[in-house]
Structures are given as structure tokens and as C-alpha cells.
mmCIF file with all atom_site columns, C-alpha atoms and ligand atoms in Angstrom:
data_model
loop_
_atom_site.group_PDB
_atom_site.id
_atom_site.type_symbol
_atom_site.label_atom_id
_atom_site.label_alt_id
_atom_site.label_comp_id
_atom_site.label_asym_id
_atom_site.label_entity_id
_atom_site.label_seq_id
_atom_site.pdbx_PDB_ins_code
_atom_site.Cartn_x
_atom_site.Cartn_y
_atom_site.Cartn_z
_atom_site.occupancy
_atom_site.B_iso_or_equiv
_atom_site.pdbx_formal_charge
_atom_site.auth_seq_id
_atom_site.auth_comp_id
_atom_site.auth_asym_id
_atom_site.auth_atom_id
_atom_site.pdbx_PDB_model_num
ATOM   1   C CA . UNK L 1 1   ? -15.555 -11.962 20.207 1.00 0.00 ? 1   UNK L CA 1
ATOM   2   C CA . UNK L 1 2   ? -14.394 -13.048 23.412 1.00 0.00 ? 2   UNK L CA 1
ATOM   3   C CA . UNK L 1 3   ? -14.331 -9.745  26.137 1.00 0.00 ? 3   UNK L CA 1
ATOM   4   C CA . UNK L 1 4   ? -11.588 -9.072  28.181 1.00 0.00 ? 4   UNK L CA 1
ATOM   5   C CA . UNK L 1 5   ? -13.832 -10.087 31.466 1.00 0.00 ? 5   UNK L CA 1
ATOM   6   C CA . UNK L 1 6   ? -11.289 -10.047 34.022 1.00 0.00 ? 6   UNK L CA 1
ATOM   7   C CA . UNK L 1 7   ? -10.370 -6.293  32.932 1.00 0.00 ? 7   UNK L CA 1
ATOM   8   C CA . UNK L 1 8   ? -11.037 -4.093  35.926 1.00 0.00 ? 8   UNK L CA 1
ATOM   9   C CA . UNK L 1 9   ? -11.035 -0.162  36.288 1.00 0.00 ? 9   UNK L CA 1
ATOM   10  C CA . UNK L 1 10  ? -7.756  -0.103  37.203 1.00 0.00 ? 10  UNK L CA 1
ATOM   11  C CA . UNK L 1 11  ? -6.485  -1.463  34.061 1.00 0.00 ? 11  UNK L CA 1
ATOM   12  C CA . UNK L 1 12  ? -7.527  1.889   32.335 1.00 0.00 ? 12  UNK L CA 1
ATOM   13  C CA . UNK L 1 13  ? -6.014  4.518   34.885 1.00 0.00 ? 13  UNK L CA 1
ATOM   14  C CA . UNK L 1 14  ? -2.364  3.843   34.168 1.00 0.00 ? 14  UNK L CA 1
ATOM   15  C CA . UNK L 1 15  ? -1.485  1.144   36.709 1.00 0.00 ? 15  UNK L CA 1
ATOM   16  C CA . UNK L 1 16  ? 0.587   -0.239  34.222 1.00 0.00 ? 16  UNK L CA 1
ATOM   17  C CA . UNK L 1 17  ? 3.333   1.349   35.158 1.00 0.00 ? 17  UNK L CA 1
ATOM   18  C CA . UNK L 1 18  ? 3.903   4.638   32.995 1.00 0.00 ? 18  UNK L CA 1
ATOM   19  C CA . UNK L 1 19  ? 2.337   7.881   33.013 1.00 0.00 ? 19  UNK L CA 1
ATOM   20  C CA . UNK L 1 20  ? 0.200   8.495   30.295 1.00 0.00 ? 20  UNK L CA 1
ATOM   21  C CA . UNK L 1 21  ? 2.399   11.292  29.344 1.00 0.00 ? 21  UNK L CA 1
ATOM   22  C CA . UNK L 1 22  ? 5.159   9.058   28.366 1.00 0.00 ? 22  UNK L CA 1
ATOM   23  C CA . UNK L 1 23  ? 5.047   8.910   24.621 1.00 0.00 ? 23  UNK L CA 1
ATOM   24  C CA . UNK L 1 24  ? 6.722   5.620   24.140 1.00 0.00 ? 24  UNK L CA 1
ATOM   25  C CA . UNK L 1 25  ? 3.222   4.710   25.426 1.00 0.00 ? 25  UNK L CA 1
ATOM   26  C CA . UNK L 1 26  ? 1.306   6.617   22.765 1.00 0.00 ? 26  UNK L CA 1
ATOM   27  C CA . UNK L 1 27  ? 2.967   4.437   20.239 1.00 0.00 ? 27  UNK L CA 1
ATOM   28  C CA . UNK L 1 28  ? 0.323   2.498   17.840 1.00 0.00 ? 28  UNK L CA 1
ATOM   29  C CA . UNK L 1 29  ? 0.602   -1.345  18.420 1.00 0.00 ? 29  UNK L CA 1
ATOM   30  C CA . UNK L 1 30  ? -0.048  -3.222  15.546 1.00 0.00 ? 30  UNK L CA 1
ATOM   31  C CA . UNK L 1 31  ? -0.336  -7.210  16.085 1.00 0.00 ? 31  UNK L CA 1
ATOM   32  C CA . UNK L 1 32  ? 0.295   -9.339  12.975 1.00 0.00 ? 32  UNK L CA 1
ATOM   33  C CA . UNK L 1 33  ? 0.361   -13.204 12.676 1.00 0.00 ? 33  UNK L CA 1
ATOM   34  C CA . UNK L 1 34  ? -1.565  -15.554 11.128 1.00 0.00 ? 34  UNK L CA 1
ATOM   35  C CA . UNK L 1 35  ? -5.053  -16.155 11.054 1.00 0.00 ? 35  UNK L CA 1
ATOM   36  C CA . UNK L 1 36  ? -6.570  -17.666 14.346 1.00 0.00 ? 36  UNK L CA 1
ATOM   37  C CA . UNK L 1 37  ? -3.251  -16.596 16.231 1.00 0.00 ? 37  UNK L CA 1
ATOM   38  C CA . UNK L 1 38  ? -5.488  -14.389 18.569 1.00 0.00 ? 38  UNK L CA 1
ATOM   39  C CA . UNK L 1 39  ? -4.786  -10.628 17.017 1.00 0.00 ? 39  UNK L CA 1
ATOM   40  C CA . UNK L 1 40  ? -8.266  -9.473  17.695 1.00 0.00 ? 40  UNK L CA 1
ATOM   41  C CA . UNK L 1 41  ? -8.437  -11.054 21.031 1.00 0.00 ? 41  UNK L CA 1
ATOM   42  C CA . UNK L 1 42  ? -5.405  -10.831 22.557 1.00 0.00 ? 42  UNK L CA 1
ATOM   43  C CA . UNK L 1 43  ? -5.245  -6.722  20.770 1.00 0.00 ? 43  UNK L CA 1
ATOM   44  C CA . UNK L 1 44  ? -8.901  -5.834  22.546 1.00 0.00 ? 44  UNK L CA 1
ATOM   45  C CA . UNK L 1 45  ? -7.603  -6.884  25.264 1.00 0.00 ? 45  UNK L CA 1
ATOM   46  C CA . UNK L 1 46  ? -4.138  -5.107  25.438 1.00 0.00 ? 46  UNK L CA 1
ATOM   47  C CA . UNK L 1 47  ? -5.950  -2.176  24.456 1.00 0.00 ? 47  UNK L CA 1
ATOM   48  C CA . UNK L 1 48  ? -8.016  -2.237  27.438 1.00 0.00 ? 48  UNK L CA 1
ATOM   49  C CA . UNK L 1 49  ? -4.572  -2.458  29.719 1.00 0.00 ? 49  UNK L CA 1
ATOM   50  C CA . UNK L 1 50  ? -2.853  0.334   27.746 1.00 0.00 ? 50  UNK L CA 1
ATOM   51  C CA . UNK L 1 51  ? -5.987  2.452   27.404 1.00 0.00 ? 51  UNK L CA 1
ATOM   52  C CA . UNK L 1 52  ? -5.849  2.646   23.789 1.00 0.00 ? 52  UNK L CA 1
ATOM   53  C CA . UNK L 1 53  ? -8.905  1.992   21.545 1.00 0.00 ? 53  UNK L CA 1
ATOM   54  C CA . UNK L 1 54  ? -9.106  -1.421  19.642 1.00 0.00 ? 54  UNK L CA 1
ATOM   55  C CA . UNK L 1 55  ? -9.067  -1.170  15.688 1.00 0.00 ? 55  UNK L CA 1
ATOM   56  C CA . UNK L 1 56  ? -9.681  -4.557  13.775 1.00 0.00 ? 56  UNK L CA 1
ATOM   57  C CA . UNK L 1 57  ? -8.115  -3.543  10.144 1.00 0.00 ? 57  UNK L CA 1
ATOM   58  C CA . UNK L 1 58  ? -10.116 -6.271  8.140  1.00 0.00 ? 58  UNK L CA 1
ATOM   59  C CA . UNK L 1 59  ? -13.128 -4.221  10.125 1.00 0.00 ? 59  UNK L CA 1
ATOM   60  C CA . UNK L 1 60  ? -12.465 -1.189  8.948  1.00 0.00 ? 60  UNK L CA 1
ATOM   61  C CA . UNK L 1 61  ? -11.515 -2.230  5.223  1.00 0.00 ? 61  UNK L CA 1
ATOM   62  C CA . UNK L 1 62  ? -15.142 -3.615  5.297  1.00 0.00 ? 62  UNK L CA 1
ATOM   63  C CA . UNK L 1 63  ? -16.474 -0.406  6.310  1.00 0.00 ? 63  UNK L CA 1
ATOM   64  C CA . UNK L 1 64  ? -14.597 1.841   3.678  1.00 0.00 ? 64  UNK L CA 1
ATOM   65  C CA . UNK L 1 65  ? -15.303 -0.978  0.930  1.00 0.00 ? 65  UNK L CA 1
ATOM   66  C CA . UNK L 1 66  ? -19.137 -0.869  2.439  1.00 0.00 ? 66  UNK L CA 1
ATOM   67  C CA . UNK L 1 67  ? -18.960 -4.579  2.092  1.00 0.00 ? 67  UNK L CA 1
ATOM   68  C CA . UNK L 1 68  ? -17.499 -8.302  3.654  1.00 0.00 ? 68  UNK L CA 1
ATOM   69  C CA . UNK L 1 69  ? -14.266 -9.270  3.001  1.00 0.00 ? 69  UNK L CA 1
ATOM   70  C CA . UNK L 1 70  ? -15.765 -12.223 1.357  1.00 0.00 ? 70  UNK L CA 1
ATOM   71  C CA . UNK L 1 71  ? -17.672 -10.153 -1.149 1.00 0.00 ? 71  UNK L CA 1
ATOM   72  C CA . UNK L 1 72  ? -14.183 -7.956  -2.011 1.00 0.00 ? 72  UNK L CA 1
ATOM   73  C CA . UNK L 1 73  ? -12.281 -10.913 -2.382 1.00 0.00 ? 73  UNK L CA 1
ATOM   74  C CA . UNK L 1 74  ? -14.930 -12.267 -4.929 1.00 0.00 ? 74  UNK L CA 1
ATOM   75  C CA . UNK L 1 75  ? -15.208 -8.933  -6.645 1.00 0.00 ? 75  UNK L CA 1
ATOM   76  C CA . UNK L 1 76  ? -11.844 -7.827  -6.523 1.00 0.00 ? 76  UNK L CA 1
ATOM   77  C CA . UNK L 1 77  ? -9.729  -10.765 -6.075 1.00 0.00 ? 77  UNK L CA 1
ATOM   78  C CA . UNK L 1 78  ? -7.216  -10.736 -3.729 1.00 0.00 ? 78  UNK L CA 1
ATOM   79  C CA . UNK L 1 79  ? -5.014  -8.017  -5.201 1.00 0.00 ? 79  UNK L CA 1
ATOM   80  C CA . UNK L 1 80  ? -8.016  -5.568  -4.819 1.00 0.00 ? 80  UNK L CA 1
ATOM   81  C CA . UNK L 1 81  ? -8.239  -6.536  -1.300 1.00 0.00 ? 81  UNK L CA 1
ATOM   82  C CA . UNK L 1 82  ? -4.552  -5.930  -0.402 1.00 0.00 ? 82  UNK L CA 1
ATOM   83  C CA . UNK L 1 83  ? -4.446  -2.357  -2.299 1.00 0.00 ? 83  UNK L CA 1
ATOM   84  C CA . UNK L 1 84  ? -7.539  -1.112  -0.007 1.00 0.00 ? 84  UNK L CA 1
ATOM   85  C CA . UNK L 1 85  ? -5.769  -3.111  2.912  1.00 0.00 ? 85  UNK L CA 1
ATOM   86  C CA . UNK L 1 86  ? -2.575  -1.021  2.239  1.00 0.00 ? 86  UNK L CA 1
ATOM   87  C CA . UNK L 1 87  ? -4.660  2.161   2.337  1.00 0.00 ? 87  UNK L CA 1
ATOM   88  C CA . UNK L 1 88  ? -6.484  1.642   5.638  1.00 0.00 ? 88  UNK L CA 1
ATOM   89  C CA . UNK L 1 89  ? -3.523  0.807   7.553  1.00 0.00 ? 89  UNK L CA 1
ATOM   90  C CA . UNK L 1 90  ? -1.935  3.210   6.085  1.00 0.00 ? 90  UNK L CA 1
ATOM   91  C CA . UNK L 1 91  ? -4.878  5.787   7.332  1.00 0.00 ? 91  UNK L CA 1
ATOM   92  C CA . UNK L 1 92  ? -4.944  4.056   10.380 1.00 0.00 ? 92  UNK L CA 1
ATOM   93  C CA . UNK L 1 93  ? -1.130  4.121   11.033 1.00 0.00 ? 93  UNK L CA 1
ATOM   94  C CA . UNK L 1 94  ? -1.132  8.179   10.489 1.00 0.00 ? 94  UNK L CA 1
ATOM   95  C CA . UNK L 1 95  ? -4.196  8.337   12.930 1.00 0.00 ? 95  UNK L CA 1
ATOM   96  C CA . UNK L 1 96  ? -3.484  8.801   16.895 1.00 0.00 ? 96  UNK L CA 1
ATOM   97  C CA . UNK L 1 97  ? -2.432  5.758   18.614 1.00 0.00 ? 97  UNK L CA 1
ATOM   98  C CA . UNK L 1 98  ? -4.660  2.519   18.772 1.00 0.00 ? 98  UNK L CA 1
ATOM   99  C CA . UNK L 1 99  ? -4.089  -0.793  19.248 1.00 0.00 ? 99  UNK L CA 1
ATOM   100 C CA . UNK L 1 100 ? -4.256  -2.214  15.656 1.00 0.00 ? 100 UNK L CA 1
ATOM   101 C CA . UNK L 1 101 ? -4.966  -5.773  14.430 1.00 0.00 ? 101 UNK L CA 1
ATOM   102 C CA . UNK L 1 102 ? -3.924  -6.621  11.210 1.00 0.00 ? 102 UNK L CA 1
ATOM   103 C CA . UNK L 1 103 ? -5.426  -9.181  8.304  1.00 0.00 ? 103 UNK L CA 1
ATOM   104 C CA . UNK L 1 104 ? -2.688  -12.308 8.461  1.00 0.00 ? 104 UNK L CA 1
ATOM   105 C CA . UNK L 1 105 ? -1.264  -11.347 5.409  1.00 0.00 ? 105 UNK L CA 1
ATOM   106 C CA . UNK L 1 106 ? -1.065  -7.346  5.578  1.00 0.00 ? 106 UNK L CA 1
ATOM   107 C CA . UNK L 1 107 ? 2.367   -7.364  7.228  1.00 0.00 ? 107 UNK L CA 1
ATOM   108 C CA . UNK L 1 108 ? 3.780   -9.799  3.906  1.00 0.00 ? 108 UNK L CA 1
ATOM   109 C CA . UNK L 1 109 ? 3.108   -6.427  2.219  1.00 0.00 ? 109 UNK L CA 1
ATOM   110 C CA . UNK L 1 110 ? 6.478   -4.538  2.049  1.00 0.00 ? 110 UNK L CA 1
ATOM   111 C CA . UNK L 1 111 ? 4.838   -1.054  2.125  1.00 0.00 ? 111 UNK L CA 1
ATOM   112 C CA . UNK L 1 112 ? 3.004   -1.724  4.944  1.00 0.00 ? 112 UNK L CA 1
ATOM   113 C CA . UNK L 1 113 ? 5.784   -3.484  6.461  1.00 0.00 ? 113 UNK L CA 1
ATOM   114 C CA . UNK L 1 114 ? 7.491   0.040   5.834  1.00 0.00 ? 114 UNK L CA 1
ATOM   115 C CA . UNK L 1 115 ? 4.645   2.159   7.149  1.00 0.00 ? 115 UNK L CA 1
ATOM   116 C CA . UNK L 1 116 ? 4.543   -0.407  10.615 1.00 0.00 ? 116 UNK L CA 1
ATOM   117 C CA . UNK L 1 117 ? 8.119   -0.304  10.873 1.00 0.00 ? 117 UNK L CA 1
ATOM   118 C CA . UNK L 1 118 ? 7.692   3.597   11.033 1.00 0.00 ? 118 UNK L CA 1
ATOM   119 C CA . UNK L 1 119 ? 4.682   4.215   12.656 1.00 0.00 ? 119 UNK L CA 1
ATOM   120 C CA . UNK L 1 120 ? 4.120   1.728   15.357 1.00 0.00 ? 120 UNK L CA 1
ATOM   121 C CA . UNK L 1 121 ? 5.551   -1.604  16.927 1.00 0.00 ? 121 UNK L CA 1
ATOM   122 C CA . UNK L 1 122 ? 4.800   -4.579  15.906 1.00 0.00 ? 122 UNK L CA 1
ATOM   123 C CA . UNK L 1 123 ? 4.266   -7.398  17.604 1.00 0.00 ? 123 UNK L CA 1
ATOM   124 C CA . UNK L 1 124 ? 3.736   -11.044 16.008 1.00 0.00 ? 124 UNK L CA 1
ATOM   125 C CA . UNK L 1 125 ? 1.285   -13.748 17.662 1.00 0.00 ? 125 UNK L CA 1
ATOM   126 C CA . UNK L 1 126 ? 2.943   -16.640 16.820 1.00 0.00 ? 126 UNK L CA 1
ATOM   127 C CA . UNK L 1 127 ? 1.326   -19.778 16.941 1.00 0.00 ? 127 UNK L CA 1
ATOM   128 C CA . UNK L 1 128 ? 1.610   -23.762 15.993 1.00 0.00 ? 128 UNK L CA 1
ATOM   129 C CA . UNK L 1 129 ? -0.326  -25.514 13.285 1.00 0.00 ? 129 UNK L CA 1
ATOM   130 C CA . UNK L 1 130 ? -2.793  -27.613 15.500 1.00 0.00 ? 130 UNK L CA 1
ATOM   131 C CA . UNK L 1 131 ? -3.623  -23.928 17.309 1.00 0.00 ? 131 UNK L CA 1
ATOM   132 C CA . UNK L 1 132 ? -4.028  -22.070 14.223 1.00 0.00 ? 132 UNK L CA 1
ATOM   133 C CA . UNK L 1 133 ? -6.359  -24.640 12.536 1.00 0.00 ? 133 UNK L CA 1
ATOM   134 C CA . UNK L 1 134 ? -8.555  -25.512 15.485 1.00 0.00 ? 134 UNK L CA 1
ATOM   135 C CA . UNK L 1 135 ? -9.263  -21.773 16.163 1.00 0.00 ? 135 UNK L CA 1
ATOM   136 C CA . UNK L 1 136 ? -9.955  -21.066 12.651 1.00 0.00 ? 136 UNK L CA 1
ATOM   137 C CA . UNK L 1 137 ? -12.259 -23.566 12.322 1.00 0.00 ? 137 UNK L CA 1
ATOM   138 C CA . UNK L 1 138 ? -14.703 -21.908 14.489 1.00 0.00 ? 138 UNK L CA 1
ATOM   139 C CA . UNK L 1 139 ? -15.244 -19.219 11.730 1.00 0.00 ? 139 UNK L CA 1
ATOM   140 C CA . UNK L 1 140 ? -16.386 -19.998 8.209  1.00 0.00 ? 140 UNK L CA 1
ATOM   141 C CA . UNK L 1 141 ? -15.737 -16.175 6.955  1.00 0.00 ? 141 UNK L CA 1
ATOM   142 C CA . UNK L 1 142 ? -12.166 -16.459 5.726  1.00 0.00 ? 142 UNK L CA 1
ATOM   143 C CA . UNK L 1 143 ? -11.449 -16.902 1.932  1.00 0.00 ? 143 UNK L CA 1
ATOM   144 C CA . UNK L 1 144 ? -8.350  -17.799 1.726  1.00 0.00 ? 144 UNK L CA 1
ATOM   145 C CA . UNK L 1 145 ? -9.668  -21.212 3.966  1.00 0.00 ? 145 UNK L CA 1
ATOM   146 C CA . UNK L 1 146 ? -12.034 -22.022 1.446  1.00 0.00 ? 146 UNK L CA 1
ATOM   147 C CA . UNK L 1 147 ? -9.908  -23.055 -1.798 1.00 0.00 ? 147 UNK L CA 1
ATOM   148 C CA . UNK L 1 148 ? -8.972  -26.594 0.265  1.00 0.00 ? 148 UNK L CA 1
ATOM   149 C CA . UNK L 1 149 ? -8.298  -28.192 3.079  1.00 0.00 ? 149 UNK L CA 1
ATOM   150 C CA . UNK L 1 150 ? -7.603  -25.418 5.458  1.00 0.00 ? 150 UNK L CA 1
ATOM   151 C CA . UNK L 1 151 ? -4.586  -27.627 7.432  1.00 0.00 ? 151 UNK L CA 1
ATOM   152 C CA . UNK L 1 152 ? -2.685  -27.850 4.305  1.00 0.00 ? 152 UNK L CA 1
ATOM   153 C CA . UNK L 1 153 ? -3.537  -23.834 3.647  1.00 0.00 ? 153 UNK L CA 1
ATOM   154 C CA . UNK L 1 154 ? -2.187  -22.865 7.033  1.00 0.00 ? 154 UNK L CA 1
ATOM   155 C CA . UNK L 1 155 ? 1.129   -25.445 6.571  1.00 0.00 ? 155 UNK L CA 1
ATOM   156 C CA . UNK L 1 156 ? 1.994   -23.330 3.729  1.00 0.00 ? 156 UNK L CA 1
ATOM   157 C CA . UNK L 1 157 ? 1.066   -19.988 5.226  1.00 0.00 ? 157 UNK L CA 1
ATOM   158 C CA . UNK L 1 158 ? 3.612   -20.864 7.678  1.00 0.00 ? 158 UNK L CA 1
ATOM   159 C CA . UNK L 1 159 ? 6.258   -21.527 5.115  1.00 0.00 ? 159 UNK L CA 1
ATOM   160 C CA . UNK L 1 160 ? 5.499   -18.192 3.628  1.00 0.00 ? 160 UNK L CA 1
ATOM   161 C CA . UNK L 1 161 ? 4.693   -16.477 6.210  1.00 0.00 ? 161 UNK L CA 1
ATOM   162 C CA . UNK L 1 162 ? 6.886   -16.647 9.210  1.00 0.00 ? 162 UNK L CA 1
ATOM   163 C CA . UNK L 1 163 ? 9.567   -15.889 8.002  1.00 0.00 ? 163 UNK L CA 1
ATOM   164 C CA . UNK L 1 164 ? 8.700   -12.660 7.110  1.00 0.00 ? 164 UNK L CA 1
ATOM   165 C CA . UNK L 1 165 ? 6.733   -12.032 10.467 1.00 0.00 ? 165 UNK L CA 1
ATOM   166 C CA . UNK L 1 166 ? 9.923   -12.470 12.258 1.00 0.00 ? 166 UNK L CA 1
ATOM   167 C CA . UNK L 1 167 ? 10.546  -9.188  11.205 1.00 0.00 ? 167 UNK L CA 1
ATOM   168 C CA . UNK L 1 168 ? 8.147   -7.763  14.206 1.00 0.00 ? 168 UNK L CA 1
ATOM   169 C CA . UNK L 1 169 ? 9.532   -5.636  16.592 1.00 0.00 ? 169 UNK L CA 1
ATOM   170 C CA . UNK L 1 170 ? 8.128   -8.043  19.431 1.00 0.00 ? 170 UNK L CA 1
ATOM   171 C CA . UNK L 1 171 ? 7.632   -12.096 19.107 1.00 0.00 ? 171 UNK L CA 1
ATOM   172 C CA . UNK L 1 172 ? 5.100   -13.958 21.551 1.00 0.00 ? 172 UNK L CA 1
ATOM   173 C CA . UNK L 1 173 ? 3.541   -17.291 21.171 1.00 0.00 ? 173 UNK L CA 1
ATOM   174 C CA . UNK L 1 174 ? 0.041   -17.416 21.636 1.00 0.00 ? 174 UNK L CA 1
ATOM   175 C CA . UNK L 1 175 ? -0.615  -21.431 21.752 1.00 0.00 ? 175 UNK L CA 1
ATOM   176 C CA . UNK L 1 176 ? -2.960  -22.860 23.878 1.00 0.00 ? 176 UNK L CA 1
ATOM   177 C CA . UNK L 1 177 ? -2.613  -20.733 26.817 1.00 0.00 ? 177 UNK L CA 1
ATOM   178 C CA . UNK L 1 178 ? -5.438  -18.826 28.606 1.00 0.00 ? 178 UNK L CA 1
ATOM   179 C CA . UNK L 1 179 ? -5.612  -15.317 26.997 1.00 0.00 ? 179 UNK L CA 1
ATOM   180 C CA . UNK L 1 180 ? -5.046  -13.671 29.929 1.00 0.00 ? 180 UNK L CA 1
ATOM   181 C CA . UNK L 1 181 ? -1.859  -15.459 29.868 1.00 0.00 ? 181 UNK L CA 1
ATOM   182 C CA . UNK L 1 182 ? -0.597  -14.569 26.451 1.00 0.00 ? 182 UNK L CA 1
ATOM   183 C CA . UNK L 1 183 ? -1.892  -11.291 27.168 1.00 0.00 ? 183 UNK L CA 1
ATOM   184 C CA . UNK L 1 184 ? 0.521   -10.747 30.338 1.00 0.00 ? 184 UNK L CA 1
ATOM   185 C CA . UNK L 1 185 ? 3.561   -12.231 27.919 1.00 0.00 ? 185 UNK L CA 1
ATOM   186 C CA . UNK L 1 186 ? 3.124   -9.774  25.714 1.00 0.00 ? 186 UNK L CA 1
ATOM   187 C CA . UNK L 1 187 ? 3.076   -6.851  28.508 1.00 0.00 ? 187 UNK L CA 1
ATOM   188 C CA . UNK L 1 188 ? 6.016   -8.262  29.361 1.00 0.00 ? 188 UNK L CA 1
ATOM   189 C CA . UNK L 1 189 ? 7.385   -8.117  25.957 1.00 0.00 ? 189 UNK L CA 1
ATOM   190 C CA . UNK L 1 190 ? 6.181   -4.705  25.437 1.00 0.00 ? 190 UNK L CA 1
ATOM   191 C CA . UNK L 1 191 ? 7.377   -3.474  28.535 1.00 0.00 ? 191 UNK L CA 1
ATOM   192 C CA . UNK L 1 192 ? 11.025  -4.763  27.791 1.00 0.00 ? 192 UNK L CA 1
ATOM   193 C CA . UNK L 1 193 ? 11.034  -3.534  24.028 1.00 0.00 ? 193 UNK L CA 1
ATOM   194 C CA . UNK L 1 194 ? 10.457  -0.121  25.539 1.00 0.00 ? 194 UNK L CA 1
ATOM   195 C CA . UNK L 1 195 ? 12.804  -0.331  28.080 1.00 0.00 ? 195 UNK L CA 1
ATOM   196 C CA . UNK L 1 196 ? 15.610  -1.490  25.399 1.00 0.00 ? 196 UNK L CA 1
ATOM   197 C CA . UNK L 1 197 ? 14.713  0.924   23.119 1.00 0.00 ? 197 UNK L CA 1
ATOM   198 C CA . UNK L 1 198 ? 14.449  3.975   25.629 1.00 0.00 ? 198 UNK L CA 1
ATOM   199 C CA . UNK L 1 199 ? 17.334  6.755   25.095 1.00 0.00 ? 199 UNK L CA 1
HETATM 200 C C1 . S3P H 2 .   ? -6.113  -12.943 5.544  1.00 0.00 ? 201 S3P H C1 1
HETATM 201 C C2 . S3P H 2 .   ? -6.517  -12.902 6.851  1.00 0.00 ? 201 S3P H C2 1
HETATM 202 C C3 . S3P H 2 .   ? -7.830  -12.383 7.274  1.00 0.00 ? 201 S3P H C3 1
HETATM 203 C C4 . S3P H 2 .   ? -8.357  -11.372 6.257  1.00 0.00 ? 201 S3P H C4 1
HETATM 204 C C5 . S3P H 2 .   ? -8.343  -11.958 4.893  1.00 0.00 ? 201 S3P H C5 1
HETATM 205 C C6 . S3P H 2 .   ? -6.962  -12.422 4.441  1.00 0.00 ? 201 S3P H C6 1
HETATM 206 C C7 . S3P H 2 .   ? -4.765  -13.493 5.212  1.00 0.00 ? 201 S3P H C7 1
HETATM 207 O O1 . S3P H 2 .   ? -7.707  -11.743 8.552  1.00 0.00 ? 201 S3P H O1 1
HETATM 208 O O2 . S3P H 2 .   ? -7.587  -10.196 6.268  1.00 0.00 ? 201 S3P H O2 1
HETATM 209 O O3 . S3P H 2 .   ? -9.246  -13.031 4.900  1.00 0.00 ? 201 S3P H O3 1
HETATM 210 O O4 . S3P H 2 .   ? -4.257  -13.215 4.111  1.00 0.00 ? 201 S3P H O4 1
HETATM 211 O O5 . S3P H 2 .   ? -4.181  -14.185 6.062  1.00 0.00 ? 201 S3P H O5 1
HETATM 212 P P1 . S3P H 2 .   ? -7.435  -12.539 9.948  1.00 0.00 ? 201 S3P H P1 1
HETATM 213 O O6 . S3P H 2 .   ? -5.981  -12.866 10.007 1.00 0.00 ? 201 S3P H O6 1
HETATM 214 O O7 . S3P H 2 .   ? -7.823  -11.535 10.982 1.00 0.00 ? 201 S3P H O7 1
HETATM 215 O O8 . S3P H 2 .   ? -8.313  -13.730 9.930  1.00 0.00 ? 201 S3P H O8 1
#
């Protein structure tokens, strides 16, 4: 939705730092968090920086299911939904590397958990209630939203939720802040997971 504008030429031609030979830096990035935490926005536009191609998972399940996510939730219920989630990211994960947004609830899945813990690092976009509920109220497109008052949804998603997300590899909070602020915390993150984790 929203462009990374302020992205210049440089941002693709490895001024980042590390050659693009270094294959910490082929590494698949996969953000999780909850919805309206900023995955796709913040993950286009990290992708753009690292040179990596954007992947929106909830994108690409509607493209293998040939239909919205509304529609599989209503045909399929949610359990049908998560099995073809699994798959994709699962496809996507064994794929080269990609920056990789996730649905809000495909890292609660311990098999994908498994497969991100393996395959990629993850990083979780975590964000406050009054964030999470304004942004998401700008889309009308998200199922689990629609069975009641969408504050009281997201208090509970919370609850479940974060304390499995804590789990990522990499935490940032993306409240309020401009996204190109966000974005620079978590190249800052990024930059000193890899540095802890290099041999
Ligand atoms: C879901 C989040 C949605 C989408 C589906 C279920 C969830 O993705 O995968 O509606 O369980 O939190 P976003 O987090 O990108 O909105």
C-alpha cells in the first residue's frame, strides 16, 4: 500500500554495508506480528534496502487457493486456511531468499514456527492496542475482525499471541512512528542479530 518513496538507487547497490556475497545477507526475513503492526509495509520496504524481493504470504495463499482470504475462510474455515498457509510458507521458506510477510497468526503455528526458525530470521513488529486497532480499521478485508468488536478481538490476540511471538529472532516496536523510522530500527536490529550471531 504505502511505497517506500524516500528509497533511492543507492538503497539497492549494497550501501548497506555488506557485500552481496555475504550469505548471512541471503538469509529469508520473515516479519510476523499482529495484524496492522506494519509487516507488509515496513517488509516492502526493508526489501528494497536489502535488495531482496517482497513476498506478502496471505498474497500468495490467495493466488494458489485462486481466491480471497475472505472466501477461504468462509469455505474452509479457518483450519483450511492455516493448512494452505503452512504450505506456502513452507514453499516460500525453501525458495531463494525474500523478504517474507506473514498472516498474524502463521507464526502461532508450531510447524511453521519450526520451518522459520530453520529457514530464515524472524523478526516480530510489535505494536500497542490503540496502533493495532486504528490501522486495522482502515481495511475491512480481515475475518477474524468481523465476528465483534475488533478492539476486544485484538486485546485477546495479544494475550494469545505475544507471547508466542516473542519467540522471533529479532523484536522491534512499530507504534506510531514514521515508517521510515521503524524501518531504520529494524536495520539496526538486523544488523546487530547478524553481528551476534556471526562465527
Ligand atoms: C490473520 C491475519 C491476516 C490473514 C488472516 C488471518 C490472523 O493477515 O492472514 O486474515 O490470524 O491474524 P495480516 O496479519 O497480514 O492482516
Amino acid at each position: 500500500m504505502i511505497e517506500s518513496e524516500q528509497i533511492t538507487d543507492d538503497d539497492s547497490s549494497g550501501q548497506d554495508g555488506l557485500p552481496s556475497t555475504n550469505s548471512a545477507e541471503k538469509q529469508t526475513i520473515v516479519m510476523i506480528g499482529l495484524m496492522g503492526a506494519g509487516k507488509t509495509s515496513i517488509g516492502r520496504r526493508l526489501a528494497a534496502r536489502l535488495g531482496l524481493p517482497f513476498v506478502d504470504a496471505d498474497e500468495e495463499i490467495e493466488a494458489a487457493a485462486g481466491s480471497s482470504i475472505e472466501d477461504i475462510f468462509e469455505r474452509h474455515g479457518e483450519a483450511g486456511f492455516r493448512d494452505g498457509e503452512r504450505r506456502v510458507i513452507e514453499r516460500l521458506l525453501d525458495g531463494p531468499p525474500i523478504v517474507l510477510a506473514t498472516g498474524g497468526g502463521a507464526f502461532m503455528d508450531a510447524e511453521t514456527r519450526a520451518q522459520i526458525a530453520a529457514k530464515g530470521i524472524s523478526i516480530w513488529l510489535r505494536a500497542d492496542l490503540d496502533t493495532l486497532v486504528r490501522r486495522t480499521s482502515r481495511r475491512n478485508d480481515r475475518p477474524l475482525l468481523k465476528t465483534g468488536d475488533p478492539r476486544e478481538i485484538l486485546t485477546k490476540l495479544m494475550e494469545q499471541r505475544y507471547p508466542i511471538y516473542q519467540l522471533a529472532d529479532i523484536t522491534v516496536d512499530s507504534f506510531d512512528a514514521p515508517a521510515d523510522e521503524t524501518l531504520q530500527n529494524v536495520l539496526d536490529a538486523l544488523a546487530a542479530y547478524r553481528a551476534a550471531e556471526a562465527p
